[in-house]
Short mmCIF file of C-alpha atoms in Angstrom, two decimals:
data_model
loop_
_atom_site.label_atom_id
_atom_site.label_comp_id
_atom_site.label_asym_id
_atom_site.label_seq_id
_atom_site.Cartn_x
_atom_site.Cartn_y
_atom_site.Cartn_z
CA MET A 1 -0.01 -0.02 -0.02
CA ALA A 2 2.82 2.41 0.86
CA ALA A 3 4.46 1.81 -2.52
CA ALA A 4 1.17 2.39 -4.36
CA ALA A 5 0.61 5.60 -2.39
CA GLY A 6 4.12 6.68 -3.30
CA ARG A 7 3.49 6.16 -7.00
CA VAL A 8 0.27 8.20 -6.85
CA ALA A 9 2.10 10.97 -4.95
CA ALA A 10 4.99 10.90 -7.47
CA ALA A 11 2.58 11.11 -10.44
CA ALA A 12 0.83 14.10 -8.83
CA ALA A 13 4.16 15.82 -8.12
CA LEU A 14 5.40 15.35 -11.68
CA ARG A 15 2.17 16.66 -13.11
CA GLU A 16 1.98 19.65 -10.71
CA ALA A 17 5.57 20.73 -11.41
CA GLY A 18 4.97 20.50 -15.16
CA ALA A 19 7.76 17.89 -15.29
CA LEU A 20 5.64 15.41 -17.26
CA ARG A 21 3.74 16.74 -20.21
CA PHE A 22 1.83 15.10 -23.04
CA GLY A 23 1.13 16.41 -26.51
CA ASP A 24 3.32 17.17 -29.54
CA PHE A 25 6.81 18.23 -28.64
CA VAL A 26 10.02 18.68 -30.60
CA LEU A 27 13.00 17.45 -28.62
CA LYS A 28 16.46 19.05 -28.88
CA SER A 29 17.36 16.37 -31.44
CA GLY A 30 14.56 17.64 -33.69
CA ARG A 31 12.52 14.45 -33.26
CA ALA A 32 8.78 14.71 -32.54
CA SER A 33 7.73 13.17 -29.20
CA PRO A 34 4.37 12.66 -27.49
CA VAL A 35 5.90 12.98 -24.04
CA TYR A 36 8.23 15.53 -22.43
CA ILE A 37 10.01 14.89 -19.10
CA ASP A 38 12.04 17.54 -17.35
CA LEU A 39 12.44 17.61 -13.59
CA ARG A 40 14.77 20.62 -13.45
CA GLY A 41 11.80 22.85 -12.64
CA LEU A 42 11.29 21.06 -9.31
CA ILE A 43 13.74 23.41 -7.64
CA SER A 44 11.17 26.20 -8.01
CA HIS A 45 8.61 24.17 -6.06
CA PRO A 46 10.16 23.71 -2.60
CA LEU A 47 7.25 21.71 -1.14
CA LEU A 48 7.21 19.33 -4.10
CA LEU A 49 11.02 19.09 -3.93
CA ARG A 50 10.82 17.97 -0.30
CA GLN A 51 8.01 15.54 -1.12
CA VAL A 52 10.02 13.94 -3.94
CA ALA A 53 13.10 13.68 -1.71
CA ALA A 54 10.98 11.99 0.96
CA LEU A 55 9.68 9.51 -1.60
CA LEU A 56 13.22 8.67 -2.68
CA PHE A 57 14.38 8.18 0.89
CA GLN A 58 11.35 6.00 1.71
CA THR A 59 12.02 3.84 -1.35
CA ALA A 60 15.54 3.17 -0.11
CA LYS A 61 14.16 2.41 3.35
CA ASP A 62 11.51 0.04 2.02
CA ALA A 63 14.20 -1.81 0.01
CA GLY A 64 16.18 -2.33 3.24
CA LEU A 65 19.26 -0.69 1.80
CA GLU A 66 22.29 -0.06 4.00
CA TYR A 67 24.67 2.73 3.02
CA ASP A 68 27.13 5.18 4.59
CA CYS A 69 26.74 8.21 2.35
CA VAL A 70 24.70 9.59 -0.56
CA CYS A 71 25.65 11.16 -3.87
CA GLY A 72 23.20 12.82 -6.27
CA VAL A 73 23.86 12.62 -10.02
CA PRO A 74 24.64 16.15 -11.24
CA TYR A 75 22.77 18.30 -11.63
CA THR A 76 19.05 17.78 -11.13
CA ALA A 77 19.46 15.18 -8.38
CA LEU A 78 21.82 17.40 -6.29
CA PRO A 79 19.08 19.31 -4.42
CA LEU A 80 17.19 16.04 -3.84
CA ALA A 81 20.29 14.41 -2.32
CA THR A 82 20.91 17.55 -0.23
CA ILE A 83 17.41 17.40 1.34
CA ILE A 84 17.66 13.68 1.95
CA CYS A 85 21.04 14.04 3.71
CA SER A 86 20.10 17.19 5.64
CA GLU A 87 16.81 15.84 7.01
CA ASN A 88 18.13 12.36 7.82
CA GLN A 89 21.61 13.26 9.02
CA ILE A 90 23.46 11.30 6.30
CA PRO A 91 26.87 12.31 4.98
CA MET A 92 26.73 13.64 1.43
CA LEU A 93 29.21 13.62 -1.45
CA ILE A 94 29.15 15.82 -4.53
CA ARG A 95 30.49 14.55 -7.83
CA ARG A 96 31.90 17.21 -10.12
CA LYS A 97 31.42 16.88 -13.86
CA GLU A 98 35.06 17.88 -14.29
CA ALA A 99 38.01 18.34 -11.97
CA LYS A 100 39.08 21.82 -10.96
CA ASP A 101 42.41 22.91 -12.47
CA TYR A 102 43.47 24.42 -9.07
CA GLY A 103 43.44 23.42 -5.44
CA THR A 104 42.86 19.71 -4.79
CA LYS A 105 41.61 19.05 -8.37
CA ARG A 106 39.19 16.51 -6.99
CA LEU A 107 36.21 15.06 -8.88
CA VAL A 108 34.38 14.15 -5.61
CA GLU A 109 33.87 16.69 -2.82
CA GLY A 110 33.15 15.65 0.77
CA THR A 111 34.74 13.28 3.28
CA ILE A 112 35.62 10.08 1.46
CA ASN A 113 36.17 6.88 3.49
CA PRO A 114 37.35 4.12 1.14
CA GLY A 115 35.44 0.90 1.66
CA GLU A 116 32.18 2.61 2.57
CA THR A 117 28.99 2.20 0.52
CA CYS A 118 27.55 5.15 -1.34
CA LEU A 119 23.91 5.30 -2.48
CA ILE A 120 23.30 7.14 -5.73
CA ILE A 121 20.25 9.39 -6.20
CA GLU A 122 18.88 10.19 -9.67
CA ASP A 123 15.78 11.89 -11.03
CA VAL A 124 15.15 10.02 -14.30
CA VAL A 125 16.84 6.94 -15.75
CA THR A 126 16.72 6.10 -19.48
CA SER A 127 19.86 4.26 -20.53
CA GLY A 128 21.54 4.42 -17.14
CA SER A 129 24.60 6.20 -18.47
CA SER A 130 24.53 9.10 -15.97
CA VAL A 131 24.31 6.69 -13.03
CA LEU A 132 27.17 4.63 -14.45
CA GLU A 133 29.36 7.71 -14.89
CA THR A 134 28.77 8.74 -11.27
CA ALA A 135 29.35 5.20 -10.03
CA GLU A 136 32.65 4.95 -11.90
CA VAL A 137 33.93 8.17 -10.32
CA LEU A 138 32.91 7.05 -6.83
CA GLN A 139 34.43 3.60 -7.30
CA LYS A 140 37.73 5.17 -8.35
CA GLU A 141 37.74 6.87 -4.91
CA GLY A 142 37.49 3.42 -3.26
CA LEU A 143 33.77 3.57 -2.49
CA LYS A 144 31.33 0.72 -3.06
CA VAL A 145 28.27 1.37 -5.22
CA THR A 146 25.61 -1.35 -5.17
CA ASP A 147 22.34 0.55 -5.42
CA ALA A 148 20.70 3.62 -7.00
CA ILE A 149 17.35 5.23 -6.26
CA VAL A 150 15.46 7.00 -9.05
CA LEU A 151 12.19 8.90 -9.07
CA LEU A 152 11.17 7.84 -12.57
CA ASP A 153 12.35 4.81 -14.58
CA ARG A 154 11.48 5.33 -18.22
CA GLU A 155 11.73 1.56 -18.76
CA GLN A 156 14.02 1.91 -21.76
CA GLY A 157 16.56 -0.62 -20.56
CA GLY A 158 18.49 1.43 -18.01
CA LYS A 159 17.64 -0.90 -15.12
CA ALA A 160 18.91 -4.01 -16.93
CA ARG A 161 22.06 -2.19 -18.03
CA LEU A 162 22.86 -1.08 -14.47
CA GLU A 163 22.18 -4.58 -13.10
CA GLU A 164 24.64 -5.91 -15.70
CA ARG A 165 27.24 -3.63 -14.02
CA GLY A 166 26.36 -4.75 -10.49
CA ILE A 167 24.08 -1.81 -9.58
CA ARG A 168 20.48 -2.48 -8.48
CA LEU A 169 18.03 0.22 -9.53
CA HIS A 170 15.07 0.99 -7.23
CA SER A 171 12.43 3.34 -8.66
CA VAL A 172 9.67 5.31 -6.92
CA CYS A 173 7.65 4.85 -10.10
CA THR A 174 7.92 3.77 -13.73
CA LEU A 175 6.70 5.75 -16.72
CA SER A 176 4.07 3.11 -17.53
CA GLY A 177 2.92 3.18 -13.89
CA VAL A 178 2.54 6.99 -13.97
CA LEU A 179 0.69 6.74 -17.28
CA GLU A 180 -1.80 4.27 -15.79
CA ILE A 181 -2.41 6.46 -12.73
CA LEU A 182 -2.95 9.60 -14.81
CA GLN A 183 -5.26 7.72 -17.15
CA GLN A 184 -7.33 6.46 -14.20
CA GLN A 185 -7.56 10.01 -12.87
CA GLY A 186 -8.75 11.26 -16.28
CA GLU A 187 -5.64 13.41 -16.79
CA VAL A 188 -4.48 11.59 -19.91
CA ALA A 189 -6.53 9.99 -22.69
CA VAL A 190 -6.19 6.26 -23.46
CA GLU A 191 -4.99 7.06 -26.99
CA MET A 192 -2.20 9.25 -25.64
CA VAL A 193 -1.12 6.53 -23.18
CA GLU A 194 -0.81 4.02 -26.02
CA LYS A 195 0.98 6.54 -28.19
CA VAL A 196 3.59 7.23 -25.46
CA LYS A 197 4.08 3.51 -24.74
CA LYS A 198 4.70 2.85 -28.42
CA PHE A 199 7.19 5.72 -28.58
CA ILE A 200 9.12 4.51 -25.53
CA GLN A 201 9.25 0.92 -26.76
CA GLY A 202 10.84 2.11 -30.01
CA SER A 203 13.95 3.30 -28.10
CA VAL A 204 14.83 0.48 -25.72
CA PHE A 205 18.43 0.00 -24.67
CA GLU A 206 18.92 -3.66 -23.76
CA PRO A 207 21.97 -5.60 -22.60
CA VAL A 208 22.74 -8.92 -24.26
CA ALA A 209 24.92 -11.88 -23.30
CA GLN A 210 28.55 -11.05 -23.84
CA ASN A 211 30.45 -13.31 -26.24
CA GLY A 212 34.08 -12.94 -27.10
CA PRO A 213 36.80 -10.66 -25.71
CA ASP A 214 35.51 -7.27 -26.77
CA PRO A 215 33.11 -5.81 -24.13
CA VAL A 216 32.84 -2.49 -25.94
CA LYS A 217 31.13 -4.04 -28.94
CA ARG A 218 29.10 -6.64 -27.08
CA LEU A 219 27.94 -4.66 -24.05
CA CYS A 220 24.49 -3.93 -25.37
CA LYS A 221 22.14 -4.11 -28.25
CA GLU A 222 22.81 -1.49 -30.87
CA LEU A 223 20.66 1.61 -30.70
CA SER A 224 19.67 3.34 -33.93
CA PHE A 225 21.08 6.80 -34.59
CA SER A 226 17.65 8.38 -33.91
CA ALA A 227 17.29 6.51 -30.61
CA ARG A 228 20.73 7.67 -29.51
CA ALA A 229 19.73 11.24 -30.36
CA GLU A 230 17.01 10.98 -27.68
CA LEU A 231 19.31 9.89 -24.81
CA PRO A 232 19.22 12.47 -22.01
CA GLY A 233 22.95 12.97 -21.87
CA VAL A 234 23.60 13.39 -25.55
CA HIS A 235 25.36 16.61 -26.66
CA PRO A 236 23.17 18.99 -28.80
CA ILE A 237 25.61 18.74 -31.74
CA ALA A 238 25.59 14.94 -31.49
CA ALA A 239 21.79 14.89 -31.33
CA ARG A 240 21.54 17.15 -34.38
CA LEU A 241 24.09 15.08 -36.28
CA LEU A 242 22.48 11.76 -35.43
CA MET A 243 19.07 12.97 -36.57
CA LEU A 244 20.27 14.38 -39.87
CA MET A 245 22.19 11.13 -40.50
CA GLU A 246 18.97 9.21 -40.02
CA LYS A 247 17.01 11.64 -42.13
CA LYS A 248 19.50 11.71 -45.07
CA GLN A 249 20.53 8.05 -44.58
CA THR A 250 24.19 8.93 -44.63
CA ASN A 251 27.09 8.39 -42.23
CA LEU A 252 29.69 9.68 -44.68
CA CYS A 253 32.07 12.51 -43.82
CA LEU A 254 33.89 14.04 -46.75
CA SER A 255 37.45 15.14 -46.12
CA ALA A 256 37.63 18.15 -48.48
CA ASP A 257 41.39 18.48 -48.67
CA VAL A 258 41.46 20.96 -51.56
CA THR A 259 43.60 24.08 -51.94
CA SER A 260 41.31 26.49 -53.71
CA SER A 261 38.17 28.14 -52.38
CA LYS A 262 36.37 27.66 -55.66
CA GLU A 263 36.91 23.88 -55.53
CA LEU A 264 35.93 23.68 -51.87
CA LEU A 265 32.57 25.42 -52.51
CA GLN A 266 32.07 23.34 -55.65
CA VAL A 267 32.65 20.10 -53.77
CA ALA A 268 30.31 21.20 -50.93
CA GLY A 269 27.60 22.12 -53.41
CA ILE A 270 27.74 18.90 -55.43
CA LEU A 271 28.42 16.37 -52.67
CA GLY A 272 26.47 18.12 -49.83
CA PRO A 273 23.29 15.98 -50.27
CA SER A 274 25.36 12.74 -49.86
CA ILE A 275 27.24 13.62 -46.69
CA CYS A 276 26.55 14.32 -43.01
CA ILE A 277 29.80 16.22 -42.35
CA LEU A 278 32.21 18.24 -44.50
CA LYS A 279 35.69 18.16 -43.00
CA THR A 280 38.00 21.05 -43.88
CA HIS A 281 41.65 21.93 -43.50
CA ILE A 282 41.04 25.61 -43.90
CA ASP A 283 44.70 26.56 -43.58
CA ILE A 284 45.66 24.78 -46.85
CA LEU A 285 43.43 27.13 -48.90
CA ASN A 286 45.60 29.39 -51.09
CA ASP A 287 42.93 32.09 -51.29
CA PHE A 288 41.04 32.00 -47.97
CA THR A 289 38.64 34.85 -47.11
CA GLN A 290 35.84 35.15 -44.60
CA GLU A 291 33.43 35.32 -47.55
CA VAL A 292 34.36 31.71 -48.41
CA VAL A 293 33.27 30.35 -45.04
CA LYS A 294 30.05 32.42 -45.21
CA GLU A 295 29.25 30.72 -48.50
CA LEU A 296 30.23 27.34 -47.05
CA ARG A 297 27.94 27.95 -44.07
CA THR A 298 25.08 28.70 -46.49
CA LEU A 299 25.69 25.43 -48.34
CA ALA A 300 25.83 23.52 -45.07
CA ASP A 301 22.44 24.88 -44.06
CA GLN A 302 21.00 24.25 -47.53
CA HIS A 303 22.15 20.61 -47.77
CA GLU A 304 21.97 19.82 -44.04
CA PHE A 305 25.50 18.85 -43.18
CA LEU A 306 27.80 19.97 -40.40
CA ILE A 307 31.18 21.61 -40.85
CA PHE A 308 34.20 20.08 -39.12
CA GLU A 309 37.47 22.00 -39.14
CA ASP A 310 40.16 19.39 -38.72
CA ARG A 311 42.49 21.71 -36.75
CA LYS A 312 43.82 19.13 -34.30
CA PHE A 313 44.44 21.65 -31.52
CA ALA A 314 47.42 20.62 -29.40
CA ASP A 315 48.64 23.53 -27.28
CA ILE A 316 48.03 24.99 -23.83
CA GLY A 317 44.53 26.24 -23.03
CA ASN A 318 45.19 29.93 -23.45
CA THR A 319 46.81 29.47 -26.86
CA VAL A 320 44.15 27.18 -28.30
CA LYS A 321 41.47 29.60 -27.06
CA HIS A 322 42.97 32.34 -29.24
CA GLN A 323 43.58 29.95 -32.17
CA TYR A 324 39.94 28.90 -32.04
CA GLU A 325 38.34 32.26 -31.52
CA GLY A 326 40.54 34.65 -33.38
CA GLY A 327 43.38 34.87 -35.88
CA VAL A 328 42.82 34.94 -39.63
CA PHE A 329 40.39 32.01 -39.73
CA ARG A 330 38.07 32.69 -36.73
CA ILE A 331 37.19 29.02 -36.72
CA ALA A 332 34.61 29.18 -33.93
CA SER A 333 32.42 31.56 -35.90
CA TRP A 334 31.64 29.07 -38.65
CA SER A 335 32.71 25.51 -37.78
CA ASP A 336 30.22 23.28 -35.90
CA ILE A 337 32.94 20.80 -34.88
CA VAL A 338 36.65 20.92 -34.08
CA ASN A 339 39.06 18.30 -32.75
CA ALA A 340 41.96 18.18 -30.34
CA HIS A 341 44.85 16.00 -29.23
CA VAL A 342 44.92 15.04 -25.54
CA VAL A 343 48.71 15.39 -25.21
CA PRO A 344 48.53 18.81 -23.52
CA GLY A 345 46.13 17.54 -20.86
CA SER A 346 42.66 18.80 -19.93
CA GLY A 347 43.69 22.45 -20.42
CA VAL A 348 43.35 22.08 -24.21
CA VAL A 349 39.67 21.16 -23.85
CA LYS A 350 38.96 23.83 -21.23
CA GLY A 351 40.48 26.51 -23.44
CA LEU A 352 38.38 25.43 -26.43
CA LYS A 353 35.28 25.04 -24.28
CA GLU A 354 35.44 28.66 -23.07
CA VAL A 355 34.94 29.72 -26.68
CA GLY A 356 32.83 26.90 -28.14
CA LEU A 357 30.33 26.17 -25.38
CA PRO A 358 28.49 29.56 -25.58
CA LEU A 359 28.32 29.10 -29.37
CA GLN A 360 26.90 25.57 -29.03
CA ARG A 361 29.88 24.02 -30.81
CA GLY A 362 31.23 20.53 -30.21
CA CYS A 363 34.61 18.86 -29.97
CA LEU A 364 36.06 15.47 -30.92
CA LEU A 365 39.11 14.05 -29.22
CA ILE A 366 41.75 12.19 -31.16
CA ALA A 367 41.86 8.75 -29.46
CA GLU A 368 43.45 6.78 -32.29
CA MET A 369 45.00 7.59 -35.67
CA SER A 370 44.98 5.69 -38.95
CA SER A 371 48.66 6.30 -39.78
CA GLN A 372 51.16 3.44 -39.47
CA GLY A 373 53.23 3.54 -36.24
CA SER A 374 50.81 5.95 -34.49
CA LEU A 375 51.49 6.38 -30.73
CA ALA A 376 47.81 7.06 -30.04
CA THR A 377 47.13 3.62 -28.52
CA GLY A 378 46.70 1.89 -25.15
CA GLU A 379 46.93 4.26 -22.19
CA TYR A 380 46.80 7.29 -24.48
CA THR A 381 43.44 6.15 -25.84
CA LYS A 382 42.12 5.47 -22.32
CA ALA A 383 43.18 8.96 -21.30
CA ALA A 384 41.26 10.43 -24.24
CA VAL A 385 38.11 8.55 -23.25
CA GLN A 386 38.41 9.72 -19.63
CA MET A 387 38.91 13.33 -20.79
CA ALA A 388 35.77 13.04 -22.92
CA ASP A 389 33.82 11.67 -19.93
CA ASP A 390 35.00 14.60 -17.82
CA ASN A 391 34.00 17.15 -20.47
CA SER A 392 30.86 15.66 -22.00
CA ASP A 393 29.19 19.11 -22.05
CA PHE A 394 31.58 19.99 -24.92
CA VAL A 395 33.20 16.78 -26.14
CA PHE A 396 30.74 14.47 -28.00
CA GLY A 397 32.97 11.86 -29.54
CA PHE A 398 36.23 10.62 -30.93
CA ILE A 399 38.45 10.33 -33.96
CA SER A 400 39.39 6.67 -33.73
CA GLY A 401 39.92 3.49 -35.69
CA SER A 402 37.30 1.62 -33.69
CA ARG A 403 34.75 2.08 -30.93
CA VAL A 404 36.67 3.18 -27.85
CA SER A 405 33.75 4.00 -25.56
CA ASN A 406 30.63 1.95 -24.91
CA LYS A 407 28.54 5.02 -24.08
CA PRO A 408 26.02 5.54 -26.90
CA GLU A 409 26.07 9.30 -26.30
CA PHE A 410 29.56 9.43 -27.84
CA LEU A 411 30.04 9.25 -31.64
CA HIS A 412 33.07 7.63 -33.35
CA LEU A 413 34.46 8.94 -36.61
CA THR A 414 37.08 6.91 -38.47
CA PRO A 415 39.45 8.18 -41.17
CA GLY A 416 41.55 6.08 -43.54
CA VAL A 417 38.57 4.49 -45.37
CA GLN A 418 38.52 3.35 -48.98
CA LEU A 419 36.42 0.84 -50.89
CA GLN A 420 39.67 -0.90 -51.74
CA THR A 421 41.71 -1.63 -48.58
CA GLY A 422 45.52 -1.18 -48.41
CA GLY A 423 47.73 1.86 -47.88
CA ASP A 424 49.86 4.54 -49.46
CA ASN A 425 53.64 5.18 -49.43
CA LEU A 426 53.29 7.77 -46.60
CA GLY A 427 52.11 5.35 -43.91
CA GLN A 428 48.34 5.77 -44.33
CA LYS A 429 46.38 2.51 -43.74
CA TYR A 430 43.03 2.02 -45.38
CA LEU A 431 40.05 -0.01 -44.20
CA SER A 432 36.71 -0.68 -45.99
CA PRO A 433 33.39 0.87 -44.85
CA LYS A 434 32.20 -2.59 -43.80
CA GLU A 435 35.27 -3.20 -41.61
CA VAL A 436 34.93 0.22 -39.96
CA ILE A 437 31.17 0.28 -39.35
CA SER A 438 30.15 -3.36 -38.99
CA GLU A 439 33.22 -4.88 -37.41
CA LYS A 440 34.99 -2.09 -35.54
CA GLY A 441 31.79 -0.40 -34.34
CA SER A 442 32.51 3.16 -35.61
CA ASP A 443 29.62 5.41 -36.64
CA ILE A 444 30.93 7.63 -39.43
CA ILE A 445 33.52 7.01 -42.15
CA ILE A 446 35.84 9.81 -43.19
CA VAL A 447 36.76 9.66 -46.90
CA GLY A 448 38.95 12.06 -48.83
CA ARG A 449 41.13 10.89 -51.73
CA GLY A 450 38.85 7.92 -52.44
CA ILE A 451 36.16 10.38 -53.62
CA LEU A 452 38.16 13.46 -54.69
CA SER A 453 40.42 11.50 -57.05
CA ALA A 454 37.46 9.90 -58.86
CA SER A 455 36.44 11.12 -62.33
CA ASP A 456 32.80 11.28 -61.14
CA ARG A 457 32.93 12.52 -57.54
CA LEU A 458 29.19 12.35 -56.93
CA GLN A 459 28.90 8.79 -58.20
CA GLU A 460 31.85 7.72 -56.01
CA ALA A 461 30.47 9.55 -52.95
CA GLU A 462 27.18 7.70 -53.40
CA LYS A 463 29.06 4.39 -53.49
CA TYR A 464 30.71 5.24 -50.15
CA ARG A 465 27.45 6.55 -48.69
CA LYS A 466 25.57 3.38 -49.60
CA ALA A 467 28.36 1.10 -48.40
CA ALA A 468 28.59 2.84 -45.00
CA TRP A 469 24.82 3.09 -44.54
CA GLU A 470 24.26 -0.58 -45.49
CA SER A 471 26.99 -1.56 -42.99
CA TYR A 472 25.18 0.43 -40.29
CA ILE A 473 21.82 -1.21 -41.12
CA SER A 474 23.56 -4.60 -41.11
CA ARG A 475 25.04 -3.85 -37.71
CA LEU A 476 21.61 -3.06 -36.34
CA GLY A 477 20.29 -6.37 -37.70
CA ILE A 478 23.20 -8.40 -36.46
CA ARG A 479 22.91 -6.93 -32.99
CA ALA A 480 19.15 -7.51 -32.90
CA GLU A 481 19.71 -11.22 -33.58
CA ASP A 482 22.38 -11.74 -30.91
#
């Protein structure tokens, strides 16, 4: 009875705070949705905030959980965790999204006693990624994480994914449970309930049995690009990119390594409909002007592709900040995406982020390279993944030869792709679209000379587009059968 009363109270709180709305909404990814969930507004309703915190605490109590401290997933769950700890005299920890570059440089604030058990508090769980990120940070501090409490489980596979990683998820209510309560109360029509259920079922993230030595590729069923665009932790640039990839049925990035502005604009105009990204090396143009990038920006909007300046920033934060924002090229003013080496440490990302974040730009980290003898392997790659995790508000993926992170919010772009595998005399190694997408788990192929050296560039681009897209569709099918 107590649990049922809790579900009714939670449904009422969600509805009253405007956190759960039904109708026709356009999500940040551009996808239409019949349901919109956003609990950030709870902080403006102090009584409801306390009520939700009490429900979370009671759920933990009813489950008989024993724990020494509490940590809320940043940011929405922080005030909930604060109330729980304050009213029940429980030590609290705060997980930072990124370490400070001064003082203790800690990712977790509070008194940490290794060996103790920390309970995680979350507002909404979809894929479980945010809870896993918090758990990983806490575990690195020597804490045990066995359970997480959430107000609303969207029932899209997050619970099973967390259990696979040894974390039990306890929810105050599920989305289907809230729907049933609101339907019974006459708040939501039966047709809308069915519409929402169908929408949710179309984006389920499910774990599968692991076979073989590669946990990154076998951790979970493959989500479609459009489903990944809907994940709550996905970067706006990633969401936009994933949706236009699905819409245009292309996961081809063109590396437009040309030296004249006329040819660059010509290539963008002709091949724009076939690609999702145009990658530039703007500093090799012999006749660069700001007018060129204005025209390029117009073509990008017209043909729906993103611009990626392959600058490979690799200096201290203050320097890259100026390189990105100013100089002759003013890259931040026109390029949706840039990339960076992780050699300089986190300062390179922080410098870029100061400029790019307000402009809603995104960054890729170079985790692996396609050239023979590359040193970007092993610990270097692991460091790149960690840096991306710590800066996921700006970094949305990797330049890599394979999938280096199992988090579906991150995209993987792979260079060195040709229909005919092999290499050149300068150490470049080439893989086929099928190898890159189906076998190595990457998302987007980057092709340059394979298209630009063809007599019919559009025809060749279409060959690459179809090969990469078919490999992606095949990957979805293969994963679905596992």
